[in-house]
CSV table of C-alpha atoms and ligand atoms in Angstrom, one decimal:
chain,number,residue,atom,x,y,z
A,1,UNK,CA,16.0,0.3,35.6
A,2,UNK,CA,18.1,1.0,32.7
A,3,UNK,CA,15.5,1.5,29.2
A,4,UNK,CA,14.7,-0.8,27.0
A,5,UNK,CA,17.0,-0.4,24.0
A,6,UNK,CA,15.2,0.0,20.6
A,7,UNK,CA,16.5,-0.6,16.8
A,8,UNK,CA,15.0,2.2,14.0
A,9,UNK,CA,15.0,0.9,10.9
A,10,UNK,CA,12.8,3.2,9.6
A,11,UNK,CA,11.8,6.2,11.2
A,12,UNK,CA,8.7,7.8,12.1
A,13,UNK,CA,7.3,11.2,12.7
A,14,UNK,CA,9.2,13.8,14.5
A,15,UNK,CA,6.9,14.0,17.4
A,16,UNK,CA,6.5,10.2,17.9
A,17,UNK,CA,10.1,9.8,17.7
A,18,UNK,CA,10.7,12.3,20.6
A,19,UNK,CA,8.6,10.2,22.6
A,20,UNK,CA,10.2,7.0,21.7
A,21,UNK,CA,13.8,8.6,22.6
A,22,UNK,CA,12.5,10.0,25.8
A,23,UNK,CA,10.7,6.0,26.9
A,24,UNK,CA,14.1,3.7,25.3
A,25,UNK,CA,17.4,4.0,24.3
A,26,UNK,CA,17.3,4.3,20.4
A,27,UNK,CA,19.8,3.0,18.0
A,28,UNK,CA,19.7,4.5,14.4
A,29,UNK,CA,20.4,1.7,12.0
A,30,UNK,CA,18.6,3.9,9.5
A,31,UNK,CA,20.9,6.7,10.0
A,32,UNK,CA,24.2,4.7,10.4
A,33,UNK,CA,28.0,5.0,8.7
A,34,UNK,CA,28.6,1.4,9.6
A,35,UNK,CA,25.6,-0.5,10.3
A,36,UNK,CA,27.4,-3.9,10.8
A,37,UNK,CA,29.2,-1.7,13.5
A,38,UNK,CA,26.6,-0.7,14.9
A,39,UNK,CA,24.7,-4.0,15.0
A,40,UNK,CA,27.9,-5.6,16.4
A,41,UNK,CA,27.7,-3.7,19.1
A,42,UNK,CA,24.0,-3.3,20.0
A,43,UNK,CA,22.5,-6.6,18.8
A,44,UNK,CA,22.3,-8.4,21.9
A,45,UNK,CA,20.3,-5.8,23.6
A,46,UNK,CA,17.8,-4.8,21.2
A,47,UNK,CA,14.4,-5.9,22.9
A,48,UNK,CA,12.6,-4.1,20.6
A,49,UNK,CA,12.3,-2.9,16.1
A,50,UNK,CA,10.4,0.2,14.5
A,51,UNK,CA,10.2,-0.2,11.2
A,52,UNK,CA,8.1,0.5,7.9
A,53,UNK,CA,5.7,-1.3,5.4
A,54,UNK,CA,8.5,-0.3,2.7
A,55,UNK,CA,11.4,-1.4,4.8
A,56,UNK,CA,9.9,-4.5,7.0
A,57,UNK,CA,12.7,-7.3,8.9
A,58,UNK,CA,14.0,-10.0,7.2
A,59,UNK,CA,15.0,-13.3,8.6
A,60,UNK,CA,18.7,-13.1,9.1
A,61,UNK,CA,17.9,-9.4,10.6
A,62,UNK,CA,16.1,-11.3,13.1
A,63,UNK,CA,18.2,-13.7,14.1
A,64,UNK,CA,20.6,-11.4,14.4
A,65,UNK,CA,19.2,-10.1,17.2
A,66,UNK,CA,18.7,-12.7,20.0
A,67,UNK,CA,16.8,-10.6,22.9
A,68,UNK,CA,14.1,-9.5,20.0
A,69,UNK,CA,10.6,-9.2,21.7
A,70,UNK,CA,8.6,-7.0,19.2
A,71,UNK,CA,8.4,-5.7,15.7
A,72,UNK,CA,6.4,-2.6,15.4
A,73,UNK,CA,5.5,-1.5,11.6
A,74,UNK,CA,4.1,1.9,10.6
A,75,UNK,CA,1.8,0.3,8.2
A,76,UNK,CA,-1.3,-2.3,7.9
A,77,UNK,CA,0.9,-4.5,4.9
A,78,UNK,CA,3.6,-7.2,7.1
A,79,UNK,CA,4.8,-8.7,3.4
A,80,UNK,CA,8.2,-6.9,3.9
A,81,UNK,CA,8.6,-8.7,7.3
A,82,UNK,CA,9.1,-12.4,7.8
A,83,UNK,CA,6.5,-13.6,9.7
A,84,UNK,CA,7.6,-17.1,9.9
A,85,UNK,CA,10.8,-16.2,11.6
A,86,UNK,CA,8.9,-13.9,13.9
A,87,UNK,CA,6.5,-16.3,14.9
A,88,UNK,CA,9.1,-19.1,15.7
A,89,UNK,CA,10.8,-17.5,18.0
A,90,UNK,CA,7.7,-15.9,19.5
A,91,UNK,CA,8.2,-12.6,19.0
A,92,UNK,CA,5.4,-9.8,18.5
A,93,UNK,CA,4.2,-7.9,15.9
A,94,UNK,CA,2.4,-4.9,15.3
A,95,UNK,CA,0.9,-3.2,12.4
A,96,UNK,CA,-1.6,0.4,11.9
A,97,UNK,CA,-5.1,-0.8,10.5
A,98,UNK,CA,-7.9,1.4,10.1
A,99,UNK,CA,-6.1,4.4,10.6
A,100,UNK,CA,-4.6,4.7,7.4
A,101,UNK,CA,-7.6,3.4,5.4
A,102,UNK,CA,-9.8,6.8,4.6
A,103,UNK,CA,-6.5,8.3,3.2
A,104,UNK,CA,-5.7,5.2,0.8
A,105,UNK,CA,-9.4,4.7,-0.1
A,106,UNK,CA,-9.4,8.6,-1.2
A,107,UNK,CA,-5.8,7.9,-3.3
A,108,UNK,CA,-7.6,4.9,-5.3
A,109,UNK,CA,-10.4,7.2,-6.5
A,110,UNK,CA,-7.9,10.0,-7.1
A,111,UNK,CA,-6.2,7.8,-9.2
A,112,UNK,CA,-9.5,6.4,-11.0
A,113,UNK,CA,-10.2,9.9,-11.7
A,114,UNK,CA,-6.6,10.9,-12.7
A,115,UNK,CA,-6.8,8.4,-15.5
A,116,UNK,CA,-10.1,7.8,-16.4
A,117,UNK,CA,-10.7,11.7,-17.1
A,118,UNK,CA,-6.6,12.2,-17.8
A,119,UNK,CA,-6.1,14.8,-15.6
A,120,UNK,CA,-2.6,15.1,-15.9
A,121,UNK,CA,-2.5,15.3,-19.7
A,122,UNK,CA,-5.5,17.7,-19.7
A,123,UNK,CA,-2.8,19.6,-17.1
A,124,UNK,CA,-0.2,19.3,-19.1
A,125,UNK,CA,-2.0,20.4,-22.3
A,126,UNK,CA,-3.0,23.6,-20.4
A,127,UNK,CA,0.5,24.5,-19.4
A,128,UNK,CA,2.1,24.1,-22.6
A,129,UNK,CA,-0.6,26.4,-24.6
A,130,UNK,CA,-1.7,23.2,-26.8
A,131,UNK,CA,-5.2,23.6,-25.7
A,132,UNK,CA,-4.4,27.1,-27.5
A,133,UNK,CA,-2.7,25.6,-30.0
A,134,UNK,CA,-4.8,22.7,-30.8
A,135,UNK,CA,-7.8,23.3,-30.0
A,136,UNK,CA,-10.2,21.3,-26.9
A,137,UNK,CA,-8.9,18.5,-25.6
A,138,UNK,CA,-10.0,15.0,-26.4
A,139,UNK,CA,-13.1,13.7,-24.7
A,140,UNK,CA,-12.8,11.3,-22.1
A,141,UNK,CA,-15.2,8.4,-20.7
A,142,UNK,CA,-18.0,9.3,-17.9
A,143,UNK,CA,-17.7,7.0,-14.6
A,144,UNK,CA,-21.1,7.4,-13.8
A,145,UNK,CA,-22.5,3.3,-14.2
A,146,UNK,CA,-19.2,2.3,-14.8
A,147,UNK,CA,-18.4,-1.3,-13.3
A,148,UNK,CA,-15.7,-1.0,-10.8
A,149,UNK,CA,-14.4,-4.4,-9.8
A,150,UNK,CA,-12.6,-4.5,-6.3
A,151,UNK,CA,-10.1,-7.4,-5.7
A,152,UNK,CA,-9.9,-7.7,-2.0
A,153,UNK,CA,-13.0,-6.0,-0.2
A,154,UNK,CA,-11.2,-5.9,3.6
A,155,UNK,CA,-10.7,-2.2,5.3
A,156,UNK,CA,-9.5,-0.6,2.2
A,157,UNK,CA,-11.9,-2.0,-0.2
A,158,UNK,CA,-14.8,-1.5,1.4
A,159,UNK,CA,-13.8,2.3,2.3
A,160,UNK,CA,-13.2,2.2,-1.4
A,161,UNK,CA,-16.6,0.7,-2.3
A,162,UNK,CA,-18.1,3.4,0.1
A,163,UNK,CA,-16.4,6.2,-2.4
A,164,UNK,CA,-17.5,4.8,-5.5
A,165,UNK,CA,-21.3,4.5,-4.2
A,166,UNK,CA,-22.4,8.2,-4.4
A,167,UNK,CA,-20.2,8.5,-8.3
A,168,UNK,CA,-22.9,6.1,-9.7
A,169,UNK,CA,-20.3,3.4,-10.0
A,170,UNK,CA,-21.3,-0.5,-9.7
A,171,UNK,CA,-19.4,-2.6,-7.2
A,172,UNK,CA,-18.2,-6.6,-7.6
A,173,UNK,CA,-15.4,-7.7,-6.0
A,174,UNK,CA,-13.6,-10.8,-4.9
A,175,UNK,CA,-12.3,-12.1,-1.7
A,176,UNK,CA,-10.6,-14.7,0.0
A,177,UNK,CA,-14.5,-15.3,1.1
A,178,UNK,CA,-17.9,-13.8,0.0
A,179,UNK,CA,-19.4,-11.0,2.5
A,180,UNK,CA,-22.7,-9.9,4.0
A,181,UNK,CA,-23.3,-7.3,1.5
A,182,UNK,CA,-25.4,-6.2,-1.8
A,183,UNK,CA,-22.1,-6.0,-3.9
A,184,UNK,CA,-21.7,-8.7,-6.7
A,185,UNK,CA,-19.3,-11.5,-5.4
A,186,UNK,CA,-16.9,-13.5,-8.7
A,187,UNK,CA,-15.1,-16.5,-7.6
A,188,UNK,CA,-12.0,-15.2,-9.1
A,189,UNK,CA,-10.4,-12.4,-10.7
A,190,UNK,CA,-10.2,-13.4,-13.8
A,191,UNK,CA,-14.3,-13.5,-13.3
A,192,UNK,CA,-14.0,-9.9,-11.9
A,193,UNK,CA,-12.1,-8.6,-14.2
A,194,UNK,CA,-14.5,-9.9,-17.6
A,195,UNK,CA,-17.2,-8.0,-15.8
A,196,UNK,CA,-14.9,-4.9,-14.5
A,197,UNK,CA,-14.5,-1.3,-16.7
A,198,UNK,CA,-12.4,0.0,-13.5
A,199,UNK,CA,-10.7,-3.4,-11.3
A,200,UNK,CA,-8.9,-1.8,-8.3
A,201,UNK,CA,-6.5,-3.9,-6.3
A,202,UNK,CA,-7.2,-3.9,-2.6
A,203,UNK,CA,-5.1,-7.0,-0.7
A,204,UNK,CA,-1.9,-7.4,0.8
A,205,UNK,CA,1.2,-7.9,-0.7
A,206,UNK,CA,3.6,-11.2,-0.5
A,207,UNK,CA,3.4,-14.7,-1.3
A,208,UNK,CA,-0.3,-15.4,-0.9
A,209,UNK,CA,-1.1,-12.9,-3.5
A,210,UNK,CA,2.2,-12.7,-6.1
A,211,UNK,CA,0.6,-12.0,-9.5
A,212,UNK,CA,-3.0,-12.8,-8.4
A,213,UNK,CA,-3.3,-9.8,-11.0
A,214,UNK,CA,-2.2,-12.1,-13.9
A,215,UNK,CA,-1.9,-11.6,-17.5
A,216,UNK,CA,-4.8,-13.2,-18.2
A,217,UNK,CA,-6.8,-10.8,-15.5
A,218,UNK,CA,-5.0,-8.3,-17.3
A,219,UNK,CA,-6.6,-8.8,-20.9
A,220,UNK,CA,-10.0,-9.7,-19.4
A,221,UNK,CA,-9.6,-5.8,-17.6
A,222,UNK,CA,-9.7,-5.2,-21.4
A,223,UNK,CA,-8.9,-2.4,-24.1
A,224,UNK,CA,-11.8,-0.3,-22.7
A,225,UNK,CA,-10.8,-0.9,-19.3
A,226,UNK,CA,-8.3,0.5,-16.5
A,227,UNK,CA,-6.3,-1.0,-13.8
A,228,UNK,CA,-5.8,0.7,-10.6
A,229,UNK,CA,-2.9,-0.8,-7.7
A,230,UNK,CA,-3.1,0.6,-4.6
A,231,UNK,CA,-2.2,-2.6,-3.0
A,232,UNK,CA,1.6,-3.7,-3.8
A,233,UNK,CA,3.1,-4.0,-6.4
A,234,UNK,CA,4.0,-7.8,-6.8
A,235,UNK,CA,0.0,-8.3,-6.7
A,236,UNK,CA,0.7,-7.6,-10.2
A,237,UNK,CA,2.6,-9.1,-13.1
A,238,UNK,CA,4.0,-5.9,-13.8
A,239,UNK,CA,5.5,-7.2,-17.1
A,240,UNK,CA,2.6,-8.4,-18.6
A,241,UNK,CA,0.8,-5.4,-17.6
A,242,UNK,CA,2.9,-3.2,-19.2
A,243,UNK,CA,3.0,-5.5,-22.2
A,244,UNK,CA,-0.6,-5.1,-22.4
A,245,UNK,CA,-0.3,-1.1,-22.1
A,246,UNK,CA,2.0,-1.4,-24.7
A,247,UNK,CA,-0.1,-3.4,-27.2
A,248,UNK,CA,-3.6,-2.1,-26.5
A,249,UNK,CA,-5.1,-5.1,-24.9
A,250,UNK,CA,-5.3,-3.1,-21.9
A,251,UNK,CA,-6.8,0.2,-21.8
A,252,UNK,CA,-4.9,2.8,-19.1
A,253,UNK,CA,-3.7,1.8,-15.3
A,254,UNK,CA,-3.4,4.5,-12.4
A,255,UNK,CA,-0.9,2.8,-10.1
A,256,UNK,CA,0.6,4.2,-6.4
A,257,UNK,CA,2.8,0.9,-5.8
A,258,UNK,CA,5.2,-0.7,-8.4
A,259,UNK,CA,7.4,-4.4,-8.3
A,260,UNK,CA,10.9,-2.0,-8.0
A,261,UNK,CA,10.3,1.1,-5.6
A,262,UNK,CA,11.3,3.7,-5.8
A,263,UNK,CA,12.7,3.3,-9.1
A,264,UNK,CA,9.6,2.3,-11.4
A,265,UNK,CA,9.9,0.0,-14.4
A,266,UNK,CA,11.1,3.3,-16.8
A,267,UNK,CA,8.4,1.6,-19.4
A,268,UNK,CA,5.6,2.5,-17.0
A,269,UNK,CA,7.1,6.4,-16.9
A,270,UNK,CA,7.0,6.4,-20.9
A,271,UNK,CA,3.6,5.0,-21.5
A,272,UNK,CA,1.0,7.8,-22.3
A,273,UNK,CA,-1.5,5.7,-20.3
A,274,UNK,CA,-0.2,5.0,-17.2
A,275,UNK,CA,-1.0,7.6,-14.3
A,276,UNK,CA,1.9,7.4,-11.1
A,277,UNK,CA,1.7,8.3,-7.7
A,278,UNK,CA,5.0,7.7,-5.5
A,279,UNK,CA,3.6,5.3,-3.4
A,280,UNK,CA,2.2,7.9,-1.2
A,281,UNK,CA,-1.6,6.5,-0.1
A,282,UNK,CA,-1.2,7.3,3.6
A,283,UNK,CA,0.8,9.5,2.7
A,284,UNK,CA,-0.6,12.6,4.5
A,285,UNK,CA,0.7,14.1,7.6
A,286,UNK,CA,-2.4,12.9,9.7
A,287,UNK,CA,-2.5,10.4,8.8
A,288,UNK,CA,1.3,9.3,9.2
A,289,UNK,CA,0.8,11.0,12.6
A,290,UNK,CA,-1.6,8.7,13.6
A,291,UNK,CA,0.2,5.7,12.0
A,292,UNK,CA,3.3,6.7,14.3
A,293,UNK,CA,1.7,7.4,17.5
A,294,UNK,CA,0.4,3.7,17.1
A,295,UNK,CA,3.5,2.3,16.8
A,296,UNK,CA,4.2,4.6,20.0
A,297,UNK,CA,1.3,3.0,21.8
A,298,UNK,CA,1.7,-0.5,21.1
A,299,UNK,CA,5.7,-0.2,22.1
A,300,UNK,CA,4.5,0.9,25.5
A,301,UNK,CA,1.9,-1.4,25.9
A,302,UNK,CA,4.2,-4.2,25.4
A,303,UNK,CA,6.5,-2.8,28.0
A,304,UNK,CA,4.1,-2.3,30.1
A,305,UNK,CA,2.7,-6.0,29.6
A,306,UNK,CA,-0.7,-4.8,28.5
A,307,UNK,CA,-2.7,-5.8,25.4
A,308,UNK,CA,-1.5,-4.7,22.5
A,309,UNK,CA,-3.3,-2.5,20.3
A,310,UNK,CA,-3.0,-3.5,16.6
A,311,UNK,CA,-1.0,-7.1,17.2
A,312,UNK,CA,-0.6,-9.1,13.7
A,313,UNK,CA,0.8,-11.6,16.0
B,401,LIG,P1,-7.6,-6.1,5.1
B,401,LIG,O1,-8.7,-5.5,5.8
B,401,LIG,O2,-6.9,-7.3,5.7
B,401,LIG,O3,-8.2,-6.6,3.7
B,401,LIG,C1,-7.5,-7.4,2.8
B,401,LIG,C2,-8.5,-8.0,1.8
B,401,LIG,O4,-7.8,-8.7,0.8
B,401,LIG,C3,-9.5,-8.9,2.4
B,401,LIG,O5,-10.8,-8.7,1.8
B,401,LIG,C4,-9.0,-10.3,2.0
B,401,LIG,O6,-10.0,-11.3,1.9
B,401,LIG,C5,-8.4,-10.0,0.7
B,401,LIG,N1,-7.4,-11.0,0.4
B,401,LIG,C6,-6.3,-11.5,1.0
B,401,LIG,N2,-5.7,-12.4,0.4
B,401,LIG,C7,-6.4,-12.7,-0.7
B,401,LIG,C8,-6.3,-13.6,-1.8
B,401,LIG,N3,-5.3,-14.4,-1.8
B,401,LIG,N4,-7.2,-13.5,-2.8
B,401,LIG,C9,-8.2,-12.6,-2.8
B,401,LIG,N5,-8.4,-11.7,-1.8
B,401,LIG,C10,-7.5,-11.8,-0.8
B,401,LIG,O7,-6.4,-5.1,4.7
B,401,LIG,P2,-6.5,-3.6,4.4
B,401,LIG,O8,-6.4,-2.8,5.7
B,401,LIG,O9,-7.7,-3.3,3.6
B,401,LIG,O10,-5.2,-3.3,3.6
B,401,LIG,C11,-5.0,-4.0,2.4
B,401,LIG,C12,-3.6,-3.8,1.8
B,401,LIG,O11,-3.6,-2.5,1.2
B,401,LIG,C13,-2.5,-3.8,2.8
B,401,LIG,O12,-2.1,-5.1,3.2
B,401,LIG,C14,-1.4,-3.1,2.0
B,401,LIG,O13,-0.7,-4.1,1.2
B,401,LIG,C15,-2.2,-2.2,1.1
B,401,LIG,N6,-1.9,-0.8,1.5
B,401,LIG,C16,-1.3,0.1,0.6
B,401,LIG,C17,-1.0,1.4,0.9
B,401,LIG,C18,-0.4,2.3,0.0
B,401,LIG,O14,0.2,3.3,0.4
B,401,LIG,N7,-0.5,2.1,-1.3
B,401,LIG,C19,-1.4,1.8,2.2
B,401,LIG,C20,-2.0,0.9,3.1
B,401,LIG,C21,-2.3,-0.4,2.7
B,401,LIG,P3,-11.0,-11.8,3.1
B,401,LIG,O15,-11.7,-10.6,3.5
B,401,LIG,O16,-11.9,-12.8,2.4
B,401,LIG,O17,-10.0,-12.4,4.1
């Protein structure tokens, strides 16, 4: 039985992709000269797609490639790949929940930290001998019975909820639906975000969600408040935010994801109250292990017509 042959898109980990090249025949799109070329040739036999939260399948990708069985992502967000097309044509999909979660839970404090105590400047005015210079640095704001508001209390929020617990934070959030839980529930973010100091952005990207942070969320965050995206960036209207920065009305933001990776808006880089993290939540090496040999597992259980692990669809 000749393997089945697989298109990379993105790739994974080294170990996980010496598995995959010793189960299926892989083709590199990610590494190609000529990736028409290469898709010329190879199209018609591709059976199955890794690819990445950043990097996802678009429609035309799909139908370009008529034998197209499953869709394996190393990452819990699917807003980079067209479901729709995926679904019409029956094809599977696969994503890496829970694994991932601790890691971006832990980045979403770092970053409330990062900003709220200005770690980096305090850094920065070490290394450049201002603190000599000038004297103690300014004094920041204590988190301890802060409000932190959490849009979107799935996986991520929750482990996120879980963090801010033993700081002395509060917890609201808002959801697609109210839980089974002590946390304060607000109808809608712009509720959330009158009552939030810190309002942390937990749901997935795409359509559903475009600019659910709007800029009237924004200005009820407040001068004395701070927005934190760990979520995607197009939850956010990224111009008003920075607008907001810009004038006042909104108080600092610590943010991992951005509307135009990796090249961030160059006002965010500029603003002395913005903190930036390279999109790097899960981005550990455990954690990315784990995310890989996932995508590893639920390849072979489709081959080997079992359950899948993680399906999306
Ligand atoms: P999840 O368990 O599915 O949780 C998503 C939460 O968002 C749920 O509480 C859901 O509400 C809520 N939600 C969805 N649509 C909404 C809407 N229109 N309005 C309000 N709330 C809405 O997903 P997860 O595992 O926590 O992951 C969440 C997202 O984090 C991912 O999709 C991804 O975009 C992002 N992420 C980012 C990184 C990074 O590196 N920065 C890494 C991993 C994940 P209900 O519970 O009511 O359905």
């Amino acid at each position: 039985m000749p393997k089945p042959e697989v298109l990379i898109l993105s790739p994974n980990r080294p170990d996980q992709m010496a598995q995959l090249d010793t189960l299926y025949t892989l083709h590199r799109l990610d590494l190609a000269k000529d990736p028409a070329a290469l898709l010329a040739e190879v199209a018609p036999r591709i059976r199955a797609v890794v690819t990445t939260g950043g990097r996802g399948i678009t429609a035309a990708e799909i139908a370009a490639l008529p034998a197209l069985e499953i869709v394996a992502t190393s990452s819990v967000g699917t807003d980079a790949i067209d479901l729709a097309a995926c679904k019409a044509r029956g094809i599977a999909v696969t994503n890496t929940p829970d694994v991932l979660t601790d890691d971006v839970a832990d980045m979403a404090l770092g970053l409330i930290l990062m900003t709220r105590r200005r770690l980096v400047d305090g850094h920065a005015y070490v290394a450049s001998g201002d603190w000599a210079q000038k004297g103690p640095f300014p004094l920041t704001s204590a988190l301890k019975g802060k409000k932190v508001g959490i849009l979107g209390l799935g996986r991520i929020g929750q482990a996120i909820a879980d963090r801010c617990l033993p700081f002395g934070l509060q917890i609201g959030y808002t959801a697609r639906s109210a839980k089974a839980n002590d946390f304060q529930f607000f109808e809608t973010p712009e509720a959330l975000a009158s009552w939030s100091d810190i309002f942390v952005a937990a749901t997935p990207g795409g359509a559903d969600t475009k600019h659910l942070v709007s800029a009237k969320v924004i200005e009820a965050i407040g001068p004395n408040g701070t927005f934190i995206n760990i979520a995607r960036g197009s939850v956010v209207d990224e111009a008003a935010l920075i607008d907001a920065l810009k004038g006042g009305r909104l108080g600092s933001a610590g943010l991992d994801v951005f509307a135009s990776e990796p090249k961030a808006d160059p006002a965010l880089t500029q603003l002395p109250n913005v903190s930036l993290s390279p999109h790097h939540a899960s981005g550990t090496v455990e954690t990315r292990d784990a995310m890989a040999q996932l995508v590893v597992d639920n390849l072979a259980a489709h081959f080997a017509g079992a359950a899948l692990l993680t399906p999306v669809l």
